[in-house]
PDB file of C-alpha atoms and ligand atoms in Angstrom:
ATOM      1  CA  MET A  26     100.389-127.263  35.762  1.00  0.00           C
ATOM      2  CA  ASN A  27      99.655-130.148  33.577  1.00  0.00           C
ATOM      3  CA  ILE A  28      98.140-129.534  29.936  1.00  0.00           C
ATOM      4  CA  TYR A  29      94.521-129.886  30.612  1.00  0.00           C
ATOM      5  CA  GLU A  30      95.128-126.977  33.794  1.00  0.00           C
ATOM      6  CA  LYS A  31      96.650-125.031  31.403  1.00  0.00           C
ATOM      7  CA  TYR A  32      94.827-124.964  28.171  1.00  0.00           C
ATOM      8  CA  VAL A  33      91.446-127.088  29.160  1.00  0.00           C
ATOM      9  CA  LEU A  34      90.339-126.185  32.265  1.00  0.00           C
ATOM     10  CA  PRO A  35      90.250-122.212  31.653  1.00  0.00           C
ATOM     11  CA  LYS A  36      88.080-122.671  28.655  1.00  0.00           C
ATOM     12  CA  LEU A  37      85.569-125.076  30.641  1.00  0.00           C
ATOM     13  CA  ILE A  38      85.506-122.594  33.616  1.00  0.00           C
ATOM     14  CA  HIS A  39      84.723-119.975  31.135  1.00  0.00           C
ATOM     15  CA  LEU A  40      81.979-121.411  29.479  1.00  0.00           C
ATOM     16  CA  ALA A  41      80.610-122.816  32.447  1.00  0.00           C
ATOM     17  CA  MET A  42      80.276-119.569  34.406  1.00  0.00           C
ATOM     18  CA  ARG A  43      78.544-117.797  31.623  1.00  0.00           C
ATOM     19  CA  ASN A  44      75.230-119.799  32.794  1.00  0.00           C
ATOM     20  CA  LYS A  45      72.048-117.940  32.996  1.00  0.00           C
ATOM     21  CA  GLY A  46      71.839-118.504  36.680  1.00  0.00           C
ATOM     22  CA  ALA A  47      75.437-117.390  37.417  1.00  0.00           C
ATOM     23  CA  MET A  48      74.642-114.202  34.669  1.00  0.00           C
ATOM     24  CA  ALA A  49      71.381-113.262  37.062  1.00  0.00           C
ATOM     25  CA  GLU A  50      73.444-113.401  40.339  1.00  0.00           C
ATOM     26  CA  ARG A  51      76.353-111.402  39.104  1.00  0.00           C
ATOM     27  CA  ALA A  52      73.334-108.757  37.728  1.00  0.00           C
ATOM     28  CA  LYS A  53      72.393-108.535  41.316  1.00  0.00           C
ATOM     29  CA  PHE A  54      75.432-108.499  43.498  1.00  0.00           C
ATOM     30  CA  ILE A  55      77.925-106.683  41.331  1.00  0.00           C
ATOM     31  CA  PRO A  56      76.435-103.269  40.903  1.00  0.00           C
ATOM     32  CA  LEU A  57      76.442-102.904  45.026  1.00  0.00           C
ATOM     33  CA  ALA A  58      80.225-102.561  44.580  1.00  0.00           C
ATOM     34  CA  SER A  59      81.944 -98.732  44.554  1.00  0.00           C
ATOM     35  CA  GLY A  60      85.070 -97.036  45.102  1.00  0.00           C
ATOM     36  CA  ILE A  61      88.491 -99.027  44.810  1.00  0.00           C
ATOM     37  CA  VAL A  62      87.565-102.454  44.115  1.00  0.00           C
ATOM     38  CA  LEU A  63      89.272-105.207  44.334  1.00  0.00           C
ATOM     39  CA  GLU A  64      87.902-108.800  42.580  1.00  0.00           C
ATOM     40  CA  ILE A  65      89.272-112.012  43.767  1.00  0.00           C
ATOM     41  CA  GLY A  66      89.576-114.619  41.187  1.00  0.00           C
ATOM     42  CA  VAL A  67      88.292-112.425  38.417  1.00  0.00           C
ATOM     43  CA  GLY A  68      88.777-115.218  36.030  1.00  0.00           C
ATOM     44  CA  SER A  69      87.426-114.320  32.414  1.00  0.00           C
ATOM     45  CA  GLY A  70      86.244-111.132  33.728  1.00  0.00           C
ATOM     46  CA  LEU A  71      82.654-112.245  33.597  1.00  0.00           C
ATOM     47  CA  ASN A  72      81.512-109.556  36.608  1.00  0.00           C
ATOM     48  CA  LEU A  73      83.212-106.459  35.014  1.00  0.00           C
ATOM     49  CA  PRO A  74      79.902-105.382  32.698  1.00  0.00           C
ATOM     50  CA  PHE A  75      77.888-105.373  35.915  1.00  0.00           C
ATOM     51  CA  TYR A  76      80.032-103.066  37.884  1.00  0.00           C
ATOM     52  CA  GLY A  77      78.189 -99.695  38.309  1.00  0.00           C
ATOM     53  CA  PRO A  78      79.088 -95.724  37.902  1.00  0.00           C
ATOM     54  CA  LYS A  79      80.452 -95.638  41.572  1.00  0.00           C
ATOM     55  CA  VAL A  80      83.231 -98.135  40.648  1.00  0.00           C
ATOM     56  CA  GLU A  81      86.754 -95.761  40.337  1.00  0.00           C
ATOM     57  CA  LYS A  82      89.266 -98.469  39.875  1.00  0.00           C
ATOM     58  CA  LEU A  83      89.207-102.179  39.585  1.00  0.00           C
ATOM     59  CA  TYR A  84      92.160-104.507  40.861  1.00  0.00           C
ATOM     60  CA  ALA A  85      91.404-107.790  39.177  1.00  0.00           C
ATOM     61  CA  LEU A  86      93.178-110.686  41.153  1.00  0.00           C
ATOM     62  CA  ASP A  87      93.698-114.235  39.859  1.00  0.00           C
ATOM     63  CA  PRO A  88      96.820-116.700  39.661  1.00  0.00           C
ATOM     64  CA  SER A  89      95.406-117.917  35.958  1.00  0.00           C
ATOM     65  CA  LEU A  90      96.872-115.932  32.903  1.00  0.00           C
ATOM     66  CA  GLU A  91      94.963-118.025  30.839  1.00  0.00           C
ATOM     67  CA  LEU A  92      91.635-116.949  32.195  1.00  0.00           C
ATOM     68  CA  TRP A  93      92.925-113.132  32.380  1.00  0.00           C
ATOM     69  CA  LYS A  94      93.714-113.135  28.457  1.00  0.00           C
ATOM     70  CA  MET A  95      89.823-114.353  27.705  1.00  0.00           C
ATOM     71  CA  ALA A  96      88.860-111.128  29.832  1.00  0.00           C
ATOM     72  CA  ARG A  97      90.454-108.433  27.396  1.00  0.00           C
ATOM     73  CA  GLN A  98      87.368-107.398  25.335  1.00  0.00           C
ATOM     74  CA  ARG A  99      85.533-106.948  28.522  1.00  0.00           C
ATOM     75  CA  VAL A 100      88.710-105.354  30.109  1.00  0.00           C
ATOM     76  CA  LYS A 101      88.586-102.628  26.831  1.00  0.00           C
ATOM     77  CA  GLU A 102      85.207-101.881  27.577  1.00  0.00           C
ATOM     78  CA  ALA A 103      85.252-101.153  31.098  1.00  0.00           C
ATOM     79  CA  PRO A 104      84.544 -97.623  31.839  1.00  0.00           C
ATOM     80  CA  PHE A 105      87.101 -97.543  34.849  1.00  0.00           C
ATOM     81  CA  PRO A 106      90.850 -98.227  35.102  1.00  0.00           C
ATOM     82  CA  VAL A 107      91.405-101.926  35.234  1.00  0.00           C
ATOM     83  CA  GLU A 108      94.662-103.396  36.870  1.00  0.00           C
ATOM     84  CA  PHE A 109      95.601-107.326  36.685  1.00  0.00           C
ATOM     85  CA  LEU A 110      97.266-108.879  39.832  1.00  0.00           C
ATOM     86  CA  ALA A 111      98.684-112.307  38.969  1.00  0.00           C
ATOM     87  CA  ALA A 112      98.499-113.153  42.565  1.00  0.00           C
ATOM     88  CA  SER A 113      96.799-115.987  45.032  1.00  0.00           C
ATOM     89  CA  ALA A 114      94.582-114.603  47.195  1.00  0.00           C
ATOM     90  CA  GLU A 115      96.108-115.650  50.132  1.00  0.00           C
ATOM     91  CA  CYS A 116      98.681-113.004  49.965  1.00  0.00           C
ATOM     92  CA  ILE A 117      97.199-110.260  48.237  1.00  0.00           C
ATOM     93  CA  PRO A 118      99.834-107.712  46.867  1.00  0.00           C
ATOM     94  CA  LEU A 119      98.073-104.473  48.280  1.00  0.00           C
ATOM     95  CA  LYS A 120      98.899-101.987  51.194  1.00  0.00           C
ATOM     96  CA  ASP A 121      96.242-102.565  54.020  1.00  0.00           C
ATOM     97  CA  GLY A 122      92.864-100.465  54.111  1.00  0.00           C
ATOM     98  CA  SER A 123      93.394 -99.987  49.759  1.00  0.00           C
ATOM     99  CA  ALA A 124      90.079-101.064  48.860  1.00  0.00           C
ATOM    100  CA  ASP A 125      86.688 -99.982  49.615  1.00  0.00           C
ATOM    101  CA  THR A 126      85.003-102.899  48.352  1.00  0.00           C
ATOM    102  CA  VAL A 127      86.454-106.782  47.741  1.00  0.00           C
ATOM    103  CA  VAL A 128      84.122-108.813  45.427  1.00  0.00           C
ATOM    104  CA  THR A 129      84.489-112.973  45.356  1.00  0.00           C
ATOM    105  CA  THR A 130      82.138-114.926  43.019  1.00  0.00           C
ATOM    106  CA  TRP A 131      82.682-118.731  42.777  1.00  0.00           C
ATOM    107  CA  THR A 132      86.225-118.476  44.000  1.00  0.00           C
ATOM    108  CA  LEU A 133      86.070-119.587  47.549  1.00  0.00           C
ATOM    109  CA  CYS A 134      85.681-122.877  46.734  1.00  0.00           C
ATOM    110  CA  THR A 135      88.819-123.063  44.942  1.00  0.00           C
ATOM    111  CA  ILE A 136      91.151-121.002  47.123  1.00  0.00           C
ATOM    112  CA  PRO A 137      93.522-123.687  48.819  1.00  0.00           C
ATOM    113  CA  ASN A 138      93.379-121.823  52.219  1.00  0.00           C
ATOM    114  CA  ALA A 139      89.986-119.841  52.180  1.00  0.00           C
ATOM    115  CA  LEU A 140      90.227-118.952  55.557  1.00  0.00           C
ATOM    116  CA  ARG A 141      93.699-117.128  54.908  1.00  0.00           C
ATOM    117  CA  ALA A 142      92.589-115.742  51.800  1.00  0.00           C
ATOM    118  CA  LEU A 143      89.410-113.850  53.775  1.00  0.00           C
ATOM    119  CA  THR A 144      91.934-112.646  56.369  1.00  0.00           C
ATOM    120  CA  GLU A 145      93.689-110.854  53.314  1.00  0.00           C
ATOM    121  CA  MET A 146      90.606-109.666  52.152  1.00  0.00           C
ATOM    122  CA  ARG A 147      89.853-107.750  55.264  1.00  0.00           C
ATOM    123  CA  ARG A 148      93.268-106.523  55.608  1.00  0.00           C
ATOM    124  CA  VAL A 149      92.972-104.936  52.379  1.00  0.00           C
ATOM    125  CA  LEU A 150      89.514-103.569  53.070  1.00  0.00           C
ATOM    126  CA  LYS A 151      89.428-100.212  54.699  1.00  0.00           C
ATOM    127  CA  PRO A 152      87.470 -99.860  58.078  1.00  0.00           C
ATOM    128  CA  LYS A 153      83.956-101.007  57.410  1.00  0.00           C
ATOM    129  CA  GLY A 154      84.806-101.619  53.720  1.00  0.00           C
ATOM    130  CA  GLN A 155      82.451-104.190  52.147  1.00  0.00           C
ATOM    131  CA  LEU A 156      83.066-107.770  50.952  1.00  0.00           C
ATOM    132  CA  ILE A 157      80.330-108.717  48.286  1.00  0.00           C
ATOM    133  CA  PHE A 158      80.423-112.566  47.827  1.00  0.00           C
ATOM    134  CA  VAL A 159      78.499-114.931  45.701  1.00  0.00           C
ATOM    135  CA  GLU A 160      79.739-118.678  46.328  1.00  0.00           C
ATOM    136  CA  HIS A 161      78.537-122.055  46.525  1.00  0.00           C
ATOM    137  CA  GLY A 162      79.453-124.477  48.979  1.00  0.00           C
ATOM    138  CA  ARG A 163      77.929-126.873  51.923  1.00  0.00           C
ATOM    139  CA  SER A 164      74.595-127.666  51.598  1.00  0.00           C
ATOM    140  CA  PRO A 165      72.056-127.874  54.958  1.00  0.00           C
ATOM    141  CA  ASP A 166      70.607-131.236  53.548  1.00  0.00           C
ATOM    142  CA  PRO A 167      72.364-134.504  54.621  1.00  0.00           C
ATOM    143  CA  ALA A 168      71.285-136.210  51.789  1.00  0.00           C
ATOM    144  CA  VAL A 169      73.186-133.685  49.471  1.00  0.00           C
ATOM    145  CA  LEU A 170      75.963-132.639  51.860  1.00  0.00           C
ATOM    146  CA  ALA A 171      76.475-136.804  51.666  1.00  0.00           C
ATOM    147  CA  TRP A 172      77.031-136.736  47.878  1.00  0.00           C
ATOM    148  CA  GLN A 173      79.102-133.383  48.118  1.00  0.00           C
ATOM    149  CA  ASN A 174      81.496-135.042  50.514  1.00  0.00           C
ATOM    150  CA  TRP A 175      81.930-137.969  48.180  1.00  0.00           C
ATOM    151  CA  LEU A 176      82.383-136.027  45.223  1.00  0.00           C
ATOM    152  CA  THR A 177      84.341-133.652  46.606  1.00  0.00           C
ATOM    153  CA  PRO A 178      88.067-135.625  46.136  1.00  0.00           C
ATOM    154  CA  VAL A 179      87.322-136.007  42.591  1.00  0.00           C
ATOM    155  CA  TRP A 180      85.431-132.709  41.709  1.00  0.00           C
ATOM    156  CA  LYS A 181      89.021-131.177  42.971  1.00  0.00           C
ATOM    157  CA  ARG A 182      90.904-133.180  40.366  1.00  0.00           C
ATOM    158  CA  ILE A 183      88.794-131.989  37.369  1.00  0.00           C
ATOM    159  CA  GLY A 184      87.632-128.542  38.900  1.00  0.00           C
ATOM    160  CA  GLY A 185      90.665-126.982  39.362  1.00  0.00           C
ATOM    161  CA  GLY A 186      90.660-127.465  43.022  1.00  0.00           C
ATOM    162  CA  CYS A 187      86.931-126.537  43.648  1.00  0.00           C
ATOM    163  CA  HIS A 188      85.732-128.007  46.832  1.00  0.00           C
ATOM    164  CA  LEU A 189      81.832-128.489  46.705  1.00  0.00           C
ATOM    165  CA  ASN A 190      81.168-128.564  50.858  1.00  0.00           C
ATOM    166  CA  ARG A 191      82.626-125.425  52.608  1.00  0.00           C
ATOM    167  CA  GLN A 192      80.698-123.631  54.799  1.00  0.00           C
ATOM    168  CA  ILE A 193      80.964-120.113  53.279  1.00  0.00           C
ATOM    169  CA  ASP A 194      79.035-118.186  55.618  1.00  0.00           C
ATOM    170  CA  GLU A 195      81.439-119.603  58.897  1.00  0.00           C
ATOM    171  CA  LEU A 196      84.467-118.968  56.911  1.00  0.00           C
ATOM    172  CA  ILE A 197      83.500-115.557  56.367  1.00  0.00           C
ATOM    173  CA  ALA A 198      82.591-114.724  60.061  1.00  0.00           C
ATOM    174  CA  ASP A 199      85.870-116.383  61.203  1.00  0.00           C
ATOM    175  CA  ALA A 200      87.936-113.985  59.221  1.00  0.00           C
ATOM    176  CA  GLY A 201      86.715-111.328  61.063  1.00  0.00           C
ATOM    177  CA  PHE A 202      83.589-109.888  58.960  1.00  0.00           C
ATOM    178  CA  ASP A 203      80.165-109.102  60.291  1.00  0.00           C
ATOM    179  CA  ILE A 204      77.572-110.714  57.581  1.00  0.00           C
ATOM    180  CA  THR A 205      74.873-107.664  57.044  1.00  0.00           C
ATOM    181  CA  GLN A 206      73.012-109.527  54.356  1.00  0.00           C
ATOM    182  CA  ILE A 207      72.888-113.181  53.292  1.00  0.00           C
ATOM    183  CA  GLU A 208      70.455-115.487  51.002  1.00  0.00           C
ATOM    184  CA  ARG A 209      71.140-118.978  51.094  1.00  0.00           C
ATOM    185  CA  GLY A 210      69.512-121.484  48.665  1.00  0.00           C
ATOM    186  CA  TYR A 211      69.832-123.543  45.526  1.00  0.00           C
ATOM    187  CA  SER A 212      70.496-122.225  42.028  1.00  0.00           C
ATOM    188  CA  ARG A 213      69.676-123.851  38.810  1.00  0.00           C
ATOM    189  CA  GLY A 214      71.907-127.412  38.113  1.00  0.00           C
ATOM    190  CA  PRO A 215      73.144-130.544  40.269  1.00  0.00           C
ATOM    191  CA  LYS A 216      72.109-130.099  43.802  1.00  0.00           C
ATOM    192  CA  PRO A 217      75.627-130.664  45.098  1.00  0.00           C
ATOM    193  CA  MET A 218      77.256-127.843  42.854  1.00  0.00           C
ATOM    194  CA  ALA A 219      74.173-125.533  43.325  1.00  0.00           C
ATOM    195  CA  TYR A 220      73.871-124.835  46.891  1.00  0.00           C
ATOM    196  CA  LEU A 221      74.739-120.762  47.059  1.00  0.00           C
ATOM    197  CA  TYR A 222      75.642-117.921  49.429  1.00  0.00           C
ATOM    198  CA  ARG A 223      75.479-114.689  48.694  1.00  0.00           C
ATOM    199  CA  GLY A 224      75.232-111.441  50.181  1.00  0.00           C
ATOM    200  CA  CYS A 225      77.542-108.884  52.040  1.00  0.00           C
ATOM    201  CA  ALA A 226      79.701-108.303  55.031  1.00  0.00           C
ATOM    202  CA  LEU A 227      81.675-105.748  56.616  1.00  0.00           C
ATOM    203  CA  ALA A 228      84.968-105.940  57.843  1.00  0.00           C
ATOM    204  CA  ARG A 229      85.096-106.255  61.974  1.00  0.00           C
ATOM    205  CA  THR A 230      87.714-103.749  63.604  1.00  0.00           C
ATOM    206  CA  ALA A 231      88.501-104.145  66.828  1.00  0.00           C
ATOM    207  CA  ALA A 232      90.260-101.630  68.678  1.00  0.00           C
ATOM    208  CA  GLY A 233      94.370-102.409  68.424  1.00  0.00           C
ATOM    209  CA  GLU A 234      93.393-105.130  66.094  1.00  0.00           C
ATOM    210  CA  ARG A 235      95.691-105.415  63.386  1.00  0.00           C
ATOM    211  CA  VAL A 236      95.470-108.191  60.200  1.00  0.00           C
ATOM    212  CA  VAL A 237      99.185-109.359  60.086  1.00  0.00           C
ATOM    213  CA  PRO A 238     100.224-109.394  55.943  1.00  0.00           C
ATOM    214  CA  CYS A 239     101.509-112.471  54.294  1.00  0.00           C
ATOM    215  CA  SER A 240     103.916-110.270  52.800  1.00  0.00           C
ATOM    216  CA  ASP A 241     104.590-106.529  53.044  1.00  0.00           C
ATOM    217  CA  GLY A 242     102.310-105.428  50.116  1.00  0.00           C
ATOM    218  CA  THR A 243     103.325-103.077  47.281  1.00  0.00           C
TER     219      THR A 243
HETATM  220  C1  SAM B 325      85.252-120.988  39.111  1.00  0.00           C
HETATM  221  S1  SAM B 325      86.113-119.977  38.911  1.00  0.00           S
HETATM  222  C2  SAM B 325      85.382-118.178  39.194  1.00  0.00           C
HETATM  223  C3  SAM B 325      86.066-116.889  38.256  1.00  0.00           C
HETATM  224  C4  SAM B 325      85.144-115.689  38.639  1.00  0.00           C
HETATM  225  N1  SAM B 325      85.002-115.156  39.475  1.00  0.00           N
HETATM  226  C5  SAM B 325      83.817-115.942  38.143  1.00  0.00           C
HETATM  227  O1  SAM B 325      82.881-115.682  38.794  1.00  0.00           O
HETATM  228  O2  SAM B 325      83.299-116.220  36.940  1.00  0.00           O
HETATM  229  C6  SAM B 325      87.516-119.739  40.044  1.00  0.00           C
HETATM  230  C7  SAM B 325      88.540-118.485  39.874  1.00  0.00           C
HETATM  231  O3  SAM B 325      89.518-118.914  41.123  1.00  0.00           O
HETATM  232  C8  SAM B 325      90.878-118.472  40.895  1.00  0.00           C
HETATM  233  N2  SAM B 325      91.501-118.978  41.766  1.00  0.00           N
HETATM  234  C9  SAM B 325      92.005-120.265  42.044  1.00  0.00           C
HETATM  235  N3  SAM B 325      92.938-120.442  43.165  1.00  0.00           N
HETATM  236  C10 SAM B 325      93.114-119.039  43.506  1.00  0.00           C
HETATM  237  C11 SAM B 325      93.829-118.333  44.389  1.00  0.00           C
HETATM  238  N4  SAM B 325      94.288-118.990  45.056  1.00  0.00           N
HETATM  239  N5  SAM B 325      93.578-117.036  44.859  1.00  0.00           N
HETATM  240  C12 SAM B 325      92.674-116.370  43.633  1.00  0.00           C
HETATM  241  N6  SAM B 325      91.890-116.894  43.051  1.00  0.00           N
HETATM  242  C13 SAM B 325      92.196-117.903  42.682  1.00  0.00           C
HETATM  243  C14 SAM B 325      90.496-119.352  39.552  1.00  0.00           C
HETATM  244  O4  SAM B 325      91.691-119.275  38.491  1.00  0.00           O
HETATM  245  C15 SAM B 325      89.309-119.097  38.697  1.00  0.00           C
HETATM  246  O5  SAM B 325      89.322-117.683  37.938  1.00  0.00           O
END
């Protein structure tokens, strides 16, 4: 990790993710979470104030300790216990079926192997557990997609690995989720960065099927 990634990028992410449009999306989707919740890529904890009274505990996963330090005040004010997991979503240190809800907001763009991470999310969800997602990704407009494809190699370097052109709904379905609600469309901001996929999905469970964990979990 270089100096930019360690000291500058976390502050930029925190500032950028506080925009009004993002906060409105958080206010709409985060209150749907309940029970034992796992948030993937919790960052600086900007979703924490939006969790409702049905949340019993929050596992807050992120590989970035720098971002997590910025969440301190929001963790203090949370009316439920919060446990930080310093890990990648590609290998979640939880047992199978340990969460009622998994939340991911503006994070699937950044995880190197997003399909592996989603498969892990399904593994740690209880049967019929719910995934709540607010993610940006591939635009259906060819002109915007051309920009996304062109910009992504550079954007990844300055944006901590962020891909602009991932087909989020397909990734979620490919990982074994049934999407039960989805809204697609542009939010505020430059179009290549602003095409959102937001909604909910249920973990599909086929008889006898088992998602193999990448480790034993703890
Ligand atoms: C754009 S930020 C979004 C932060 C937060 N979810 C929000 O809505 O404000 C992307 C987040 O993904 C996290 N991230 C990067 N690689 C990851 C990985 N392999 N597994 C889980 N999270 C990761 C980053 O540390 C960062 O917190």
